[in-house]
């Protein structure tokens, strides 16, 4: 695949739950004062039986490389859009090796396999070229300071 080694559903590798929670919390939730326990509770939802939410982990054996979540909604301003690829994280020392792209591909394929015709993603404007180069189309600009991308099946 890539230097990601393997991409697994978190349900199959639950030992990574704590590290996924810590990385996602530090990257997006900690600065807003959200407790780690709140993020962990949301992450635990992806351990249930439904296709959404699901969290995928890139790892090489027991070494964590990155993660991405497939969630029902990532933007309060667009509750009608679902599902979303969110919380894409790749460890700094293994970035630019295709791991993020592999995680996104895995999440979108899982959404398509579950019957969804499209997947959405919200990102800051400077990241637009990254997503465009990987097949994501810009759907809307500057929604609460974020760009909304869509990836359609087929």
PDB file of C-alpha atoms in Angstrom:
ATOM      1  CA  UNK A   1       0.000   0.000   0.000  1.00  0.00           C
ATOM      2  CA  UNK A   2       2.083   2.923   1.329  1.00  0.00           C
ATOM      3  CA  UNK A   3       4.238   3.355   4.363  1.00  0.00           C
ATOM      4  CA  UNK A   4       0.916   3.270   6.230  1.00  0.00           C
ATOM      5  CA  UNK A   5       1.336  -0.482   6.273  1.00  0.00           C
ATOM      6  CA  UNK A   6      -2.300  -1.346   6.891  1.00  0.00           C
ATOM      7  CA  UNK A   7      -5.545   0.589   7.169  1.00  0.00           C
ATOM      8  CA  UNK A   8      -7.909  -1.066   9.648  1.00  0.00           C
ATOM      9  CA  UNK A   9     -11.329  -0.333  11.046  1.00  0.00           C
ATOM     10  CA  UNK A  10     -10.840   0.753  14.669  1.00  0.00           C
ATOM     11  CA  UNK A  11     -13.265  -2.009  15.679  1.00  0.00           C
ATOM     12  CA  UNK A  12     -10.595  -4.529  14.615  1.00  0.00           C
ATOM     13  CA  UNK A  13      -7.716  -2.706  16.321  1.00  0.00           C
ATOM     14  CA  UNK A  14      -9.281  -1.173  19.458  1.00  0.00           C
ATOM     15  CA  UNK A  15      -5.869  -0.897  21.114  1.00  0.00           C
ATOM     16  CA  UNK A  16      -5.419   2.272  19.025  1.00  0.00           C
ATOM     17  CA  UNK A  17      -8.492   3.986  20.511  1.00  0.00           C
ATOM     18  CA  UNK A  18      -6.555   5.972  23.127  1.00  0.00           C
ATOM     19  CA  UNK A  19      -3.946   7.268  20.673  1.00  0.00           C
ATOM     20  CA  UNK A  20      -6.593   8.198  18.098  1.00  0.00           C
ATOM     21  CA  UNK A  21      -8.551  10.093  20.756  1.00  0.00           C
ATOM     22  CA  UNK A  22      -5.452  11.925  21.979  1.00  0.00           C
ATOM     23  CA  UNK A  23      -4.281  12.971  18.492  1.00  0.00           C
ATOM     24  CA  UNK A  24      -7.713  14.158  17.336  1.00  0.00           C
ATOM     25  CA  UNK A  25      -8.396  15.942  20.616  1.00  0.00           C
ATOM     26  CA  UNK A  26      -5.083  17.808  20.555  1.00  0.00           C
ATOM     27  CA  UNK A  27      -5.449  18.762  16.885  1.00  0.00           C
ATOM     28  CA  UNK A  28      -9.032  20.044  16.893  1.00  0.00           C
ATOM     29  CA  UNK A  29     -10.748  19.989  20.281  1.00  0.00           C
ATOM     30  CA  UNK A  30      -8.307  20.883  23.062  1.00  0.00           C
ATOM     31  CA  UNK A  31      -7.940  24.573  22.117  1.00  0.00           C
ATOM     32  CA  UNK A  32     -11.730  24.982  22.322  1.00  0.00           C
ATOM     33  CA  UNK A  33     -11.733  23.691  25.894  1.00  0.00           C
ATOM     34  CA  UNK A  34     -13.535  20.460  25.052  1.00  0.00           C
ATOM     35  CA  UNK A  35     -12.587  17.695  27.510  1.00  0.00           C
ATOM     36  CA  UNK A  36     -10.758  14.663  26.160  1.00  0.00           C
ATOM     37  CA  UNK A  37     -13.543  12.519  27.642  1.00  0.00           C
ATOM     38  CA  UNK A  38     -16.074  14.198  25.324  1.00  0.00           C
ATOM     39  CA  UNK A  39     -14.010  13.335  22.269  1.00  0.00           C
ATOM     40  CA  UNK A  40     -13.482   9.815  23.573  1.00  0.00           C
ATOM     41  CA  UNK A  41     -17.253   9.356  23.940  1.00  0.00           C
ATOM     42  CA  UNK A  42     -17.764  10.367  20.309  1.00  0.00           C
ATOM     43  CA  UNK A  43     -14.949   8.093  19.197  1.00  0.00           C
ATOM     44  CA  UNK A  44     -16.486   5.198  21.117  1.00  0.00           C
ATOM     45  CA  UNK A  45     -19.591   5.570  18.920  1.00  0.00           C
ATOM     46  CA  UNK A  46     -17.473   4.399  15.985  1.00  0.00           C
ATOM     47  CA  UNK A  47     -16.909   1.096  17.774  1.00  0.00           C
ATOM     48  CA  UNK A  48     -20.593   0.232  17.352  1.00  0.00           C
ATOM     49  CA  UNK A  49     -22.187  -1.808  14.553  1.00  0.00           C
ATOM     50  CA  UNK A  50     -23.170   1.004  12.154  1.00  0.00           C
ATOM     51  CA  UNK A  51     -21.240   1.965   9.018  1.00  0.00           C
ATOM     52  CA  UNK A  52     -21.414   5.598  10.142  1.00  0.00           C
ATOM     53  CA  UNK A  53     -19.663   6.536  12.336  1.00  0.00           C
ATOM     54  CA  UNK A  54     -16.530   4.530  11.687  1.00  0.00           C
ATOM     55  CA  UNK A  55     -12.890   5.340  12.357  1.00  0.00           C
ATOM     56  CA  UNK A  56     -10.028   3.970  10.294  1.00  0.00           C
ATOM     57  CA  UNK A  57      -6.456   3.648  11.523  1.00  0.00           C
ATOM     58  CA  UNK A  58      -3.274   3.490   9.469  1.00  0.00           C
ATOM     59  CA  UNK A  59      -0.684   1.411  11.290  1.00  0.00           C
ATOM     60  CA  UNK A  60       2.392  -0.674  10.819  1.00  0.00           C
ATOM     61  CA  UNK A  61       1.952  -3.467  13.302  1.00  0.00           C
ATOM     62  CA  UNK A  62       1.527  -1.736  16.653  1.00  0.00           C
ATOM     63  CA  UNK A  63       2.862   1.592  15.354  1.00  0.00           C
ATOM     64  CA  UNK A  64       0.180   4.237  14.804  1.00  0.00           C
ATOM     65  CA  UNK A  65       0.529   6.185  11.530  1.00  0.00           C
ATOM     66  CA  UNK A  66      -2.745   8.099  11.225  1.00  0.00           C
ATOM     67  CA  UNK A  67      -6.528   8.064  11.276  1.00  0.00           C
ATOM     68  CA  UNK A  68      -9.676   9.357   9.636  1.00  0.00           C
ATOM     69  CA  UNK A  69     -13.314   9.212  10.700  1.00  0.00           C
ATOM     70  CA  UNK A  70     -16.450   8.709   8.652  1.00  0.00           C
ATOM     71  CA  UNK A  71     -19.188  10.605  10.510  1.00  0.00           C
ATOM     72  CA  UNK A  72     -22.773  11.665   9.872  1.00  0.00           C
ATOM     73  CA  UNK A  73     -22.194  15.427  10.174  1.00  0.00           C
ATOM     74  CA  UNK A  74     -19.129  17.624  10.522  1.00  0.00           C
ATOM     75  CA  UNK A  75     -20.592  21.071   9.956  1.00  0.00           C
ATOM     76  CA  UNK A  76     -23.571  22.426  11.877  1.00  0.00           C
ATOM     77  CA  UNK A  77     -24.376  24.792   8.999  1.00  0.00           C
ATOM     78  CA  UNK A  78     -24.958  21.851   6.619  1.00  0.00           C
ATOM     79  CA  UNK A  79     -26.835  19.138   8.567  1.00  0.00           C
ATOM     80  CA  UNK A  80     -28.429  17.813   5.362  1.00  0.00           C
ATOM     81  CA  UNK A  81     -25.050  16.730   3.964  1.00  0.00           C
ATOM     82  CA  UNK A  82     -23.935  13.251   4.978  1.00  0.00           C
ATOM     83  CA  UNK A  83     -21.607  11.420   5.524  1.00  0.00           C
ATOM     84  CA  UNK A  84     -18.341  13.279   6.105  1.00  0.00           C
ATOM     85  CA  UNK A  85     -14.695  12.256   6.124  1.00  0.00           C
ATOM     86  CA  UNK A  86     -13.301  14.074   9.154  1.00  0.00           C
ATOM     87  CA  UNK A  87     -10.403  14.270  11.560  1.00  0.00           C
ATOM     88  CA  UNK A  88      -7.784  13.195   9.023  1.00  0.00           C
ATOM     89  CA  UNK A  89      -4.547  12.937  10.983  1.00  0.00           C
ATOM     90  CA  UNK A  90      -1.141  11.650   9.907  1.00  0.00           C
ATOM     91  CA  UNK A  91       1.789  11.504  12.294  1.00  0.00           C
ATOM     92  CA  UNK A  92       4.256  14.310  11.449  1.00  0.00           C
ATOM     93  CA  UNK A  93       7.209  11.990  10.885  1.00  0.00           C
ATOM     94  CA  UNK A  94       5.380  10.013   8.173  1.00  0.00           C
ATOM     95  CA  UNK A  95       3.599  12.801   6.305  1.00  0.00           C
ATOM     96  CA  UNK A  96       3.940  13.175   2.518  1.00  0.00           C
ATOM     97  CA  UNK A  97       4.120   9.388   2.089  1.00  0.00           C
ATOM     98  CA  UNK A  98       0.579   8.751   0.836  1.00  0.00           C
ATOM     99  CA  UNK A  99      -0.906   7.805   4.193  1.00  0.00           C
ATOM    100  CA  UNK A 100      -3.505  10.584   4.224  1.00  0.00           C
ATOM    101  CA  UNK A 101      -4.589   9.705   0.698  1.00  0.00           C
ATOM    102  CA  UNK A 102      -4.844   6.021   1.631  1.00  0.00           C
ATOM    103  CA  UNK A 103      -6.960   6.834   4.682  1.00  0.00           C
ATOM    104  CA  UNK A 104      -9.283   9.085   2.667  1.00  0.00           C
ATOM    105  CA  UNK A 105      -9.655   6.441  -0.036  1.00  0.00           C
ATOM    106  CA  UNK A 106     -10.509   3.837   2.574  1.00  0.00           C
ATOM    107  CA  UNK A 107     -13.138   6.073   4.206  1.00  0.00           C
ATOM    108  CA  UNK A 108     -14.778   7.034   0.918  1.00  0.00           C
ATOM    109  CA  UNK A 109     -14.887   3.440  -0.304  1.00  0.00           C
ATOM    110  CA  UNK A 110     -16.495   2.402   2.989  1.00  0.00           C
ATOM    111  CA  UNK A 111     -19.145   5.100   2.550  1.00  0.00           C
ATOM    112  CA  UNK A 112     -19.827   4.012  -1.024  1.00  0.00           C
ATOM    113  CA  UNK A 113     -20.033   0.363   0.044  1.00  0.00           C
ATOM    114  CA  UNK A 114     -22.610   1.393   2.666  1.00  0.00           C
ATOM    115  CA  UNK A 115     -24.792   2.867  -0.084  1.00  0.00           C
ATOM    116  CA  UNK A 116     -23.823   6.542  -0.015  1.00  0.00           C
ATOM    117  CA  UNK A 117     -23.405   8.249  -3.388  1.00  0.00           C
ATOM    118  CA  UNK A 118     -21.101  10.963  -2.072  1.00  0.00           C
ATOM    119  CA  UNK A 119     -18.886  11.898   0.865  1.00  0.00           C
ATOM    120  CA  UNK A 120     -18.226  15.417   2.143  1.00  0.00           C
ATOM    121  CA  UNK A 121     -15.184  16.972   3.753  1.00  0.00           C
ATOM    122  CA  UNK A 122     -14.537  20.366   5.380  1.00  0.00           C
ATOM    123  CA  UNK A 123     -11.077  21.912   5.343  1.00  0.00           C
ATOM    124  CA  UNK A 124      -9.312  25.224   5.621  1.00  0.00           C
ATOM    125  CA  UNK A 125      -8.702  26.991   2.294  1.00  0.00           C
ATOM    126  CA  UNK A 126      -4.906  26.419   2.213  1.00  0.00           C
ATOM    127  CA  UNK A 127      -5.568  22.658   2.087  1.00  0.00           C
ATOM    128  CA  UNK A 128      -7.769  22.896  -1.024  1.00  0.00           C
ATOM    129  CA  UNK A 129      -4.991  21.864  -3.451  1.00  0.00           C
ATOM    130  CA  UNK A 130      -4.303  18.710  -1.418  1.00  0.00           C
ATOM    131  CA  UNK A 131      -7.904  17.545  -1.642  1.00  0.00           C
ATOM    132  CA  UNK A 132      -8.395  18.637  -5.262  1.00  0.00           C
ATOM    133  CA  UNK A 133      -5.336  16.597  -6.286  1.00  0.00           C
ATOM    134  CA  UNK A 134      -6.975  13.544  -4.709  1.00  0.00           C
ATOM    135  CA  UNK A 135     -10.281  13.791  -6.549  1.00  0.00           C
ATOM    136  CA  UNK A 136     -12.271  15.966  -4.165  1.00  0.00           C
ATOM    137  CA  UNK A 137     -14.345  18.701  -5.834  1.00  0.00           C
ATOM    138  CA  UNK A 138     -14.957  22.044  -4.178  1.00  0.00           C
ATOM    139  CA  UNK A 139     -18.669  22.304  -3.401  1.00  0.00           C
ATOM    140  CA  UNK A 140     -18.847  25.537  -1.369  1.00  0.00           C
ATOM    141  CA  UNK A 141     -16.398  28.178  -0.195  1.00  0.00           C
ATOM    142  CA  UNK A 142     -16.111  30.005   3.097  1.00  0.00           C
ATOM    143  CA  UNK A 143     -18.773  28.247   5.121  1.00  0.00           C
ATOM    144  CA  UNK A 144     -17.846  29.394   8.609  1.00  0.00           C
ATOM    145  CA  UNK A 145     -14.294  29.850   7.320  1.00  0.00           C
ATOM    146  CA  UNK A 146     -14.082  26.393   5.757  1.00  0.00           C
ATOM    147  CA  UNK A 147     -14.189  24.973   2.261  1.00  0.00           C
ATOM    148  CA  UNK A 148     -16.618  22.118   1.627  1.00  0.00           C
ATOM    149  CA  UNK A 149     -15.495  19.367  -0.724  1.00  0.00           C
ATOM    150  CA  UNK A 150     -17.415  16.428  -2.146  1.00  0.00           C
ATOM    151  CA  UNK A 151     -16.276  13.106  -3.536  1.00  0.00           C
ATOM    152  CA  UNK A 152     -18.871  11.297  -5.634  1.00  0.00           C
ATOM    153  CA  UNK A 153     -19.093   7.601  -6.334  1.00  0.00           C
ATOM    154  CA  UNK A 154     -18.043   6.549  -9.798  1.00  0.00           C
TER     155      UNK A 154
END
